[in-house]
Short mmCIF file of C-alpha atoms in Angstrom, two decimals:
data_model
loop_
_atom_site.label_atom_id
_atom_site.label_comp_id
_atom_site.label_asym_id
_atom_site.label_seq_id
_atom_site.Cartn_x
_atom_site.Cartn_y
_atom_site.Cartn_z
CA MET E 392 -24.01 20.73 13.79
CA PHE E 393 -22.12 17.64 14.92
CA ARG E 394 -19.40 17.17 17.61
CA PRO E 395 -17.01 14.11 18.15
CA ARG E 396 -18.06 11.27 20.41
CA ALA E 397 -15.49 10.29 22.87
CA LYS E 398 -15.68 6.52 22.00
CA ARG E 399 -16.27 6.73 18.27
CA ILE E 400 -13.54 5.52 16.07
CA THR E 401 -13.85 5.53 12.21
CA PHE E 402 -11.70 3.43 9.86
CA ALA E 403 -11.93 5.07 6.40
CA THR E 404 -10.52 4.34 3.03
CA MET E 405 -11.11 5.35 -0.56
CA ARG E 406 -8.86 2.36 -1.92
CA ASN E 407 -11.34 -0.49 -1.46
CA THR E 408 -14.78 -1.56 -0.72
CA GLN E 409 -13.73 -3.16 2.54
CA LEU E 410 -11.03 -2.85 5.09
CA VAL E 411 -7.80 -4.37 4.18
CA ASP E 412 -4.12 -4.38 5.47
CA ASN E 413 -3.43 -1.90 8.19
CA LEU E 414 -6.74 -0.82 8.70
CA LYS E 415 -8.26 -4.25 8.94
CA GLN E 416 -5.64 -5.41 11.24
CA LEU E 417 -5.90 -2.51 13.61
CA TYR E 418 -9.81 -2.73 13.49
CA ASP E 419 -9.62 -6.37 14.56
CA THR E 420 -7.55 -5.16 17.40
CA PHE E 421 -9.99 -2.60 18.69
CA GLU E 422 -12.82 -5.02 18.14
CA LYS E 423 -11.01 -7.79 20.23
CA ASN E 424 -10.35 -5.44 23.17
CA GLY E 425 -13.86 -3.82 23.12
CA GLY E 426 -14.93 -0.71 24.86
CA TYR E 427 -15.27 1.62 21.53
CA GLU E 428 -17.86 2.37 18.98
CA LEU E 429 -16.27 1.41 15.66
CA LYS E 430 -17.51 2.64 12.37
CA VAL E 431 -16.37 1.84 8.93
CA PHE E 432 -16.28 3.92 5.76
CA CYS E 433 -15.14 2.45 2.48
CA PHE E 434 -15.33 3.67 -1.23
CA HIS E 435 -13.29 2.39 -4.03
CA TYR E 436 -12.43 5.44 -6.11
CA ASP E 437 -10.94 4.22 -9.36
CA ARG E 438 -11.19 7.43 -11.39
CA SER E 439 -14.02 5.93 -13.61
CA TRP E 440 -16.78 8.24 -14.55
CA LYS E 441 -19.13 6.37 -12.32
CA SER E 442 -16.70 6.59 -9.41
CA ARG E 443 -16.41 10.40 -9.97
CA LEU E 444 -20.12 10.75 -9.78
CA LEU E 445 -20.40 8.63 -6.72
CA PHE E 446 -17.62 10.43 -5.02
CA PHE E 447 -19.51 13.53 -4.33
CA TRP E 448 -22.09 11.69 -2.29
CA TYR E 449 -19.35 9.54 -0.51
CA SER E 450 -17.49 12.64 0.25
CA LEU E 451 -20.44 14.14 2.11
CA THR E 452 -20.88 10.83 3.97
CA SER E 453 -17.40 10.92 4.98
CA VAL E 454 -17.48 14.39 6.45
CA TYR E 455 -20.24 13.29 8.98
CA TYR E 456 -17.89 10.46 10.16
CA MET E 457 -15.16 12.83 10.53
CA ALA E 458 -17.16 15.35 12.48
CA THR E 459 -18.60 12.81 14.76
CA SER E 460 -15.37 10.58 15.46
CA HIS E 461 -12.80 11.01 18.15
CA LEU E 462 -10.41 9.15 15.95
CA PHE E 463 -10.60 9.05 12.14
CA ILE E 464 -8.17 6.60 10.81
CA ILE E 465 -7.28 6.33 7.08
CA ASP E 466 -4.74 4.57 4.88
CA ASP E 467 -4.25 6.67 1.88
CA TYR E 468 -5.16 10.05 0.16
CA PHE E 469 -8.44 11.22 1.56
CA PHE E 470 -9.61 14.26 -0.38
CA PRO E 471 -12.50 15.26 1.74
CA LEU E 472 -10.31 15.78 4.74
CA TYR E 473 -8.19 18.39 3.05
CA THR E 474 -11.12 20.64 2.29
CA LEU E 475 -12.28 21.36 5.75
CA THR E 476 -11.38 22.68 9.29
CA LYS E 477 -11.85 20.12 11.65
CA HIS E 478 -12.68 20.19 15.25
CA ARG E 479 -9.68 20.29 17.69
CA LYS E 480 -11.07 17.18 19.31
CA ASN E 481 -11.24 15.27 15.97
CA VAL E 482 -7.91 13.21 15.86
CA VAL E 483 -6.72 11.97 12.38
CA ILE E 484 -4.43 9.14 12.09
CA GLN E 485 -2.66 8.41 8.75
CA LEU E 486 -1.50 4.68 8.68
CA TRP E 487 -0.58 4.68 4.98
CA HIS E 488 -0.97 1.47 2.95
CA ALA E 489 2.76 0.78 2.08
CA ILE E 490 6.05 0.48 4.08
CA GLY E 491 9.43 1.89 3.41
CA THR E 492 10.38 4.82 1.24
CA LEU E 493 11.18 3.92 -2.27
CA LYS E 494 9.00 6.06 -4.73
CA LYS E 495 8.12 9.58 -3.66
CA PHE E 496 4.61 10.28 -2.59
CA GLY E 497 2.28 12.87 -1.08
CA LEU E 498 3.87 16.48 -0.93
CA SER E 499 7.28 15.07 -1.88
CA LEU E 500 6.11 14.70 -5.59
CA PRO E 501 7.70 16.98 -8.19
CA ASN E 502 4.17 18.41 -9.06
CA ALA E 503 2.60 18.48 -5.54
CA ASP E 504 2.57 22.27 -5.32
CA GLU E 505 0.19 22.40 -8.38
CA SER E 506 -2.85 21.21 -6.32
CA VAL E 507 -5.50 23.80 -5.91
CA ILE E 508 -6.25 22.44 -2.47
CA LYS E 509 -3.18 21.21 -0.48
CA PRO E 510 -3.38 17.56 0.00
CA HIS E 511 -2.27 15.47 3.16
CA THR E 512 -3.26 18.20 5.72
CA ASN E 513 -5.17 17.79 9.01
CA TYR E 514 -3.10 14.74 10.07
CA ASP E 515 -2.44 14.72 13.81
CA TRP E 516 -0.38 11.50 13.75
CA VAL E 517 1.35 9.27 11.21
CA MET E 518 2.35 5.82 11.84
CA VAL E 519 5.30 4.07 10.10
CA ASN E 520 7.16 0.90 9.97
CA ALA E 521 10.82 1.88 10.81
CA GLU E 522 12.69 4.69 12.44
CA ASP E 523 14.60 5.46 9.18
CA ASP E 524 11.11 6.18 7.44
CA ARG E 525 10.26 8.89 9.76
CA GLN E 526 11.68 12.04 7.95
CA ALA E 527 10.48 10.97 4.53
CA TYR E 528 6.82 10.70 5.83
CA ALA E 529 7.20 13.95 7.64
CA ASP E 530 8.06 15.62 4.37
CA ALA E 531 5.41 13.99 2.33
CA PHE E 532 2.78 14.87 4.90
CA ASP E 533 4.15 18.20 6.04
CA ILE E 534 4.04 17.27 9.60
CA GLN E 535 6.37 17.49 12.58
CA LYS E 536 8.83 14.52 12.60
CA LYS E 537 7.79 14.15 16.42
CA ARG E 538 4.32 13.27 15.10
CA VAL E 539 5.52 10.46 13.00
CA LEU E 540 5.76 7.23 15.07
CA ALA E 541 7.73 4.13 14.08
CA LEU E 542 5.52 1.76 15.90
CA GLY E 543 5.38 -0.90 13.15
CA ASP E 544 2.72 -1.60 10.37
CA PRO E 545 -0.07 -3.64 11.68
CA MET E 546 -0.59 -5.41 8.23
CA LEU E 547 2.78 -7.13 8.86
CA ASP E 548 1.90 -8.82 11.88
CA PRO E 549 0.45 -12.08 10.40
CA PHE E 550 3.72 -12.48 8.49
CA VAL E 551 5.40 -13.86 11.51
CA GLN E 552 3.14 -16.79 11.32
CA VAL E 553 3.98 -17.77 7.93
CA PRO E 554 7.11 -20.13 7.30
CA ILE E 555 9.72 -18.62 5.15
CA ASP E 556 10.73 -21.65 3.45
CA ARG E 557 8.03 -23.10 1.12
CA GLU E 558 8.16 -26.44 -0.75
CA LEU E 559 8.13 -26.10 -4.51
CA GLU E 560 5.09 -27.51 -6.09
CA HIS E 561 4.65 -28.75 -9.61
CA LYS E 562 3.01 -25.35 -10.36
CA ARG E 563 5.02 -22.46 -9.20
CA ARG E 564 3.28 -19.17 -8.43
CA LEU E 565 4.48 -15.84 -9.85
CA LEU E 566 2.98 -12.44 -8.93
CA TYR E 567 3.30 -9.42 -11.14
CA SER E 568 2.28 -6.12 -9.51
CA PRO E 569 2.89 -2.88 -11.59
CA THR E 570 2.49 0.37 -9.58
CA TYR E 571 0.13 3.27 -10.27
CA ARG E 572 0.78 6.17 -12.66
CA ALA E 573 -0.80 9.39 -12.17
CA ASN E 574 -3.39 10.15 -14.85
CA ASN E 575 -1.67 7.86 -17.20
CA VAL E 576 -2.86 4.17 -17.61
CA ALA E 577 -1.04 3.66 -21.05
CA PRO E 578 2.24 2.46 -19.57
CA VAL E 579 0.68 -0.05 -17.40
CA LYS E 580 -1.43 -1.50 -20.23
CA ALA E 581 1.46 -1.68 -22.57
CA ALA E 582 3.86 -3.40 -19.76
CA VAL E 583 0.99 -5.86 -18.80
CA GLN E 584 0.20 -6.99 -22.45
CA ALA E 585 4.03 -7.46 -23.12
CA PHE E 586 4.35 -9.57 -19.95
CA ILE E 587 1.39 -11.74 -20.87
CA LYS E 588 2.70 -12.30 -24.42
CA ALA E 589 6.15 -13.02 -23.08
CA ALA E 590 4.89 -15.22 -20.46
CA ALA E 591 4.15 -17.83 -23.01
CA THR E 592 7.84 -18.53 -23.38
CA LEU E 593 8.18 -19.69 -19.82
CA THR E 594 9.37 -23.51 -19.91
CA ALA E 595 8.33 -24.57 -16.31
CA ASP E 596 4.70 -24.90 -15.07
CA TRP E 597 3.59 -21.48 -13.63
CA GLU E 598 0.56 -20.03 -12.13
CA ILE E 599 0.84 -16.14 -12.88
CA TYR E 600 -1.09 -13.59 -11.00
CA ILE E 601 -1.21 -9.79 -12.20
CA SER E 602 -2.38 -7.47 -9.77
CA ILE E 603 -3.60 -4.07 -11.13
CA HIS E 604 -3.29 -1.06 -8.83
CA PRO E 605 -6.71 -0.18 -7.24
CA TYR E 606 -6.44 3.37 -8.71
CA VAL E 607 -5.93 2.45 -12.34
CA ASN E 608 -8.88 2.61 -14.51
CA MET E 609 -8.15 -0.44 -16.64
CA ARG E 610 -10.77 -2.91 -18.13
CA LEU E 611 -10.00 -6.42 -16.96
CA ASP E 612 -11.03 -9.32 -19.02
CA ASN E 613 -9.91 -12.89 -18.20
CA GLN E 614 -11.84 -14.66 -20.87
CA ASP E 615 -9.11 -14.22 -23.60
CA LEU E 616 -6.12 -15.06 -21.25
CA PRO E 617 -4.30 -18.40 -20.95
CA ALA E 618 -5.91 -20.62 -18.12
CA ASN E 619 -2.78 -20.02 -15.85
CA ILE E 620 -2.92 -16.28 -16.05
CA HIS E 621 -5.16 -14.56 -13.51
CA LEU E 622 -5.74 -10.78 -13.86
CA PHE E 623 -7.33 -8.96 -11.06
CA GLN E 624 -7.70 -5.62 -9.08
CA ASP E 625 -8.17 -6.25 -5.46
CA PRO E 626 -5.54 -5.05 -2.79
CA GLY E 627 -6.95 -7.42 -0.32
CA ARG E 628 -6.50 -10.52 -2.43
CA VAL E 629 -2.99 -9.57 -3.43
CA LYS E 630 -1.89 -9.27 0.17
CA GLN E 631 -3.68 -12.59 0.89
CA ILE E 632 -1.86 -14.50 -1.77
CA LEU E 633 1.64 -13.02 -1.04
CA PRO E 634 2.83 -15.55 1.31
CA GLN E 635 2.18 -18.34 -1.23
CA ILE E 636 3.99 -16.59 -3.98
CA ASP E 637 7.37 -18.06 -5.13
CA VAL E 638 8.63 -15.11 -7.31
CA PHE E 639 7.54 -11.40 -7.09
CA VAL E 640 7.94 -9.16 -10.17
CA THR E 641 7.11 -5.43 -10.17
CA ASP E 642 8.42 -2.17 -11.46
CA TYR E 643 8.24 0.27 -8.61
CA SER E 644 5.69 -0.99 -6.12
CA SER E 645 6.51 -0.86 -2.34
CA LEU E 646 4.96 -4.28 -2.13
CA LEU E 647 8.25 -5.76 -2.95
CA LEU E 648 9.46 -4.64 0.62
CA ASN E 649 6.45 -6.63 2.19
CA PHE E 650 7.59 -9.64 0.03
CA SER E 651 11.13 -9.46 1.03
CA TYR E 652 10.16 -10.90 4.48
CA PHE E 653 9.66 -14.28 2.67
CA GLU E 654 13.33 -14.14 1.42
CA ARG E 655 12.24 -15.24 -2.06
CA PRO E 656 13.24 -13.81 -5.33
CA ILE E 657 12.33 -10.15 -6.37
CA LEU E 658 12.65 -9.20 -9.97
CA LEU E 659 12.32 -5.86 -11.52
CA TYR E 660 10.43 -5.17 -14.99
CA THR E 661 10.87 -1.39 -15.70
CA PRO E 662 10.33 -0.44 -19.35
CA ASP E 663 9.56 3.12 -18.37
CA TYR E 664 12.07 3.90 -15.69
CA GLN E 665 13.39 7.08 -17.37
CA THR E 666 9.98 8.67 -17.58
CA TYR E 667 8.76 7.43 -14.26
CA ILE E 668 11.82 8.92 -12.35
CA GLU E 669 11.06 12.32 -13.97
CA GLN E 670 7.46 12.34 -13.20
CA GLN E 671 7.57 10.68 -9.75
CA GLY E 672 11.12 10.20 -8.44
CA PHE E 673 12.49 8.11 -5.57
CA TYR E 674 13.79 8.65 -2.10
CA VAL E 675 16.46 6.23 -2.81
CA ASP E 676 18.93 5.30 -5.67
CA TYR E 677 16.49 2.79 -6.86
CA PHE E 678 18.46 0.11 -8.46
CA ASN E 679 21.36 0.45 -6.23
CA TYR E 680 19.23 0.23 -3.14
CA LEU E 681 17.29 -2.79 -4.23
CA LYS E 682 20.23 -4.71 -6.00
CA ALA E 683 17.52 -6.92 -7.64
CA PRO E 684 17.78 -8.35 -11.24
CA ASP E 685 16.24 -5.53 -13.58
CA PHE E 686 14.72 -5.84 -17.06
CA GLU E 687 13.37 -3.47 -19.45
CA ASN E 688 12.12 -6.02 -21.83
CA ALA E 689 9.63 -8.75 -20.91
CA THR E 690 11.29 -11.28 -23.04
CA HIS E 691 14.58 -10.84 -21.30
CA LEU E 692 12.72 -11.24 -17.91
CA MET E 693 11.19 -14.53 -18.91
CA ASN E 694 14.48 -15.86 -20.28
CA PHE E 695 16.24 -15.09 -16.86
CA ILE E 696 13.32 -16.87 -15.16
CA ASN E 697 13.88 -19.82 -17.37
CA HIS E 698 17.64 -20.16 -17.17
CA ASN E 699 18.91 -18.19 -14.19
CA LEU E 700 16.39 -18.03 -11.53
CA ALA E 701 17.26 -21.39 -9.98
CA HIS E 702 20.88 -20.09 -9.19
CA LEU E 703 19.87 -16.63 -7.97
CA ASP E 704 21.86 -15.54 -4.85
CA LEU E 705 19.06 -14.11 -2.65
CA ASP E 706 21.35 -12.10 -0.28
CA TYR E 707 19.91 -8.90 -1.71
CA VAL E 708 16.45 -9.80 -0.50
CA ARG E 709 17.67 -10.70 3.05
CA GLN E 710 19.37 -7.33 3.14
CA LEU E 711 16.11 -5.46 2.22
CA LYS E 712 14.25 -7.51 4.81
CA LYS E 713 16.81 -6.32 7.37
CA LYS E 714 16.34 -2.75 6.54
CA ASN E 715 12.59 -2.90 6.36
CA PHE E 716 11.50 -5.37 9.22
CA PRO E 717 12.82 -4.01 12.46
CA ASN E 718 9.99 -5.52 14.42
CA LEU E 719 9.32 -9.27 13.92
CA ASP E 720 7.48 -9.85 17.08
CA GLY E 721 3.92 -9.78 15.54
CA HIS E 722 2.91 -6.77 17.83
CA ASN E 723 2.70 -3.82 15.67
CA SER E 724 -0.93 -3.49 15.72
CA ASP E 725 -0.76 -3.69 19.68
CA ARG E 726 1.78 -0.87 19.79
CA VAL E 727 -0.44 1.32 17.56
CA TYR E 728 -3.49 0.33 19.72
CA GLN E 729 -1.81 1.05 22.91
CA PHE E 730 -0.74 4.50 21.63
CA LEU E 731 -4.20 5.42 20.25
CA THR E 732 -5.94 4.41 23.35
CA SER E 733 -3.47 6.55 25.38
CA ILE E 734 -4.64 9.83 23.77
CA ASN E 735 -7.84 11.46 24.49
CA ARG E 736 -9.96 14.20 22.91
CA TYR E 737 -8.95 16.72 25.58
CA GLY E 738 -5.12 16.34 25.55
CA GLU E 739 -2.63 14.44 23.59
CA GLN E 740 0.36 12.47 24.42
CA GLU E 741 3.60 14.07 23.16
CA SER E 742 6.30 11.91 21.53
#
């Protein structure tokens, strides 16, 4: 019923109610240059019952955008795309929402073959940040390696405008960002509760931000929290405050690689490592690759911050930055834009 329009480009996500990160940066680049009909499709699927009911309607809407767009650009899992046979002139671009290759994702997951409908299909091109990432993404999305292009992640472009050195204020800022666990919110809740309780033992003056993954269906209530602890679920906000953070704490989130740009302390709080490695797995020898201080117990983590943080050698962070930031020129989005505008609906440029 519908055919792709040569100048229509749709930026689509089911991670958020607005464009953020790679999608937002690339959208702004297209808008700045002009000449295209830009469409935006956003729906935050959080696995709640309300979200599941709305999902059906939004899925139908997204199919219309897919059918009528020359370029359909996404940044994560996008279920409706995997259920159809798209027109050969619809070109689908996967930007993904994270950099690097730490935890396994996509078709590399241990239980990936259990899906009734095969996910991560219908991609024409995948954009990654570094040359070393290409093979892992090719495997995760079952796509030819030549279709995975290391042009740099657009969301990293603003980093080059942020000074690495930051004057320590009276109140220092700590960000704790636990990652998503498929269909199991219990470990996240337990870890967050233990973290909040242990944070009371911090001796210095800290502002603490706890960012819950957008796919975790977890009730957020800041009313009973201490005034210095801020609990939220907004991937746009977490990226916005990242440059102002003094210490980053996570379990397995690839956001730590983004944060490595600032050459500031990265600490690991991994109370469920053995379970996580069995259910999810990693592309790398996790602790050996990161070489970051690691804690299974939140109290031990806070004790380290109190007594050892000031003397921490940050060479391990600088090494992570060297591995994961091959492009520091602020032109990742321009490179992706130039490639996407060089392909057309009748023939594609080979790489």
